[in-house]
Amino acid sequence: MNNSEAEKTALQMKKLKEDMLPKKFSLSGKIWVGVLSLIFVTGLYYYFFRQLREGLIITSMRDYVSWGIYISNFVFFVAISLVGSLISAILKLSNAHWQTPLTRIAEVIAVAGITFAGIIIIVDMGRPERFWHLFVYGRIQSPIIWDVIVITTYLVVSMLLLYIPMIPDIAICRDATPAENKWLKKFYTFLAIGWQGTKEQYKIIENSVKILAVVVIPLAFSIHTVTSWLFATTARPGWDSTNLGAYFISGAFVVGAASVICAMYILREHYKLEKYITLKHFDYMGRLLVLLLLLYLYFNINEYFVPGFKMKKVDADHLNELLTGSYAPLFWSVQIIGMIIPLIVMLFNSGRKPLVMFVLGVMVVVGAWFKRFLIVIPTMMHPYLPMQDVPVEYTHYFPTWPEWSITAASLAGVLLVITFFVRYFPIIPIWETAKEHGIHPEEIK
Amino acid sequence: MAEENNDNQTNDRRNFLRAGLFLGGSAVAGTILSNTLSASEETSGEKVKVMTAEGQLVEVDRSKIKIATDTLSALANNDERKGIPGKKWVMVIDLSRCKNARKCQSACNKAHALTGPNQWLKVYEMQDNEESSPYWMPKPCLHCDNPPCTKVCPVDATFKREDGIVAIDNERCIGCRFCMAACPYSTRVFNWEEPKQPIHIATGEHTCATSQPRKKGVVEKCDFCPHMLEQGKLPHCVTACPNGVFFMGDENEDTVTNGSETFALSQLLRDKAGYRYMEDLGTKPRVYYLPPVDRLFPFTKEDKEKTEE
């Protein structure tokens, strides 16, 4: 290799690092963090100073609607976390290659989502201080225990899938951090676990990521299937369905892909990453989302059409309320705005441009949140026995202000985790991008 | 035949007496029994007539008779999960007798110190179709033999006892409310806030047999009053009902009573076409209903308004 080529490589590396090394928060970044922190702290207040003291009475949940937005939010978080496996495992194993700059975005959404899924489920417990009972008295026959097992496993595997491919980049951060920034340097040095960039080390990373990618797919399917079983194992209208596992998984990939699209757009605009997150990426993600939406549409038709055709008494009460009754405005908004419109718009080339995709992505994500609400709550409003002999507030459900606040705090928490991750780690894999630019691994510094 | 079944019958009879379900013949037998306290090993040759749980009069040798005590020791903590040995509690609710007096409910609330909306026993106004007449349907926990609630509990806080009762250990319950979602009968209630209860109960010792003291953030429900059954007494709803709607008994003895009338369970269910609510769900409830035919009272909502006032 001659000198000019080496110089060229060094110059290329410098440019890559300039573009992709984590940057301090700008003013808008600080405002963003400030607002999120405010929401988060408000939720913490309501949880620790109201709910823990007074009990779940501060929510709108009562004996009929005994699971409310905490649980629907939990389902949402589990759903959104599935995208980690979609981008960094399914696409990787199918040799798609184009998804390289998106893997870390997807994986950090997965880790943040699944972490807060675990947190929000503890928030929903009437006796959170007895959480340890799950480990000493756990009954393996209960779907909740299955969920505890698969979710913790998925969390660990997702964290490894986030961390291991990031080690070379952490080493780059370590080397780029000036010595006077003592704590940050220590932090990176610790996390880089002595990375030298040797051939053997790269080999280890590649092999472990391959194994993890294979492992994470059945795990991802498990977490959401088991989550759907929390509902499907009961004899209630709307939940008592063999379609529920597949329905949940297809919906999860939809909301996960849409959330990656939103994150792609924001990061690209904010950090000027147009060179790395290109129009091609939006185009491909758009096509992928269309495919996922079609799949989801298919399971939606199965979920509502089949019981709707038969109209068994208890299903009929539930479906009438959902499709034509008091939940109808929300139901049709979610189905049309969150599924049908994005599906149609993204069929067109001009529908897969970044800004359009961002708007559609937000529509899908918001729709998906309310869709979980529609899966959990209306069913609880349709018990077999009539709702009698209870106070009137037991017969309807609208979340209270503290309940909204705590739920909003969990959403803000997910965004804060992602935001701080982007602040301290390169969100686009530097070394993998460099490799794709034809730079030899040992020259990536 | 009498010799062969002797052990069984003595056992049956002991249980029989424990539950305080005396049939006519046993009173006679009782006087004789008291004379045979010190039964010898040898056959005395003297035959005694006693009535079996099935209502059959049989002769047994006097020496084979052992006296039955009708006091039961309180269940030890470990036994709370097992239940009362040899029993299979069963309830029959005769819908033709219910006029929505709600004495069952108030007695239950009082006995378990239930306040607010947490009523373990509810009375529903039911109408099966537009053509048929409405009726009142009291509903305790149905104590299913295939309970959807205990199947989903992650920590074994709610469990099925050997005597048929589905109980809750509110010291173990984590408040996930999966059982409430799973129960098709809307039986389970939750303590959304700190339950109001007398101080002596709130500070008393916890036992699953009384479901007391009640706790914040846990699920609770009708427990079939094991603290009463243990002493051979009937649950509060049974004794409080002015119309004898509730019958309680032991399936093993095939007998149910409302305190003043006693029936053979199997025959009652046969004769009155007893059914279990939503049999098709396969939950196998231990509570049977007798259909609201030949009613003692016409259906009127006045009773309901009266109780609400």
Coordinates of C-alpha atoms in Angstrom, one line a residue, chain A residues 12 56 70 135-136 142-143 214 229 445:
Chain A
Q12 CA -11.9 9.0 4.9
L56 CA -54.3 1.7 42.4
Y70 CA -50.6 0.3 32.0
F135 CA -38.9 -16.1 41.9
V136 CA -39.7 -18.0 45.1
S142 CA -48.6 -19.6 34.5
P143 CA -48.2 -17.6 31.3
V214 CA -30.1 -16.7 15.2
W229 CA -51.3 -15.5 25.5
K445 CA -9.1 3.7 14.3

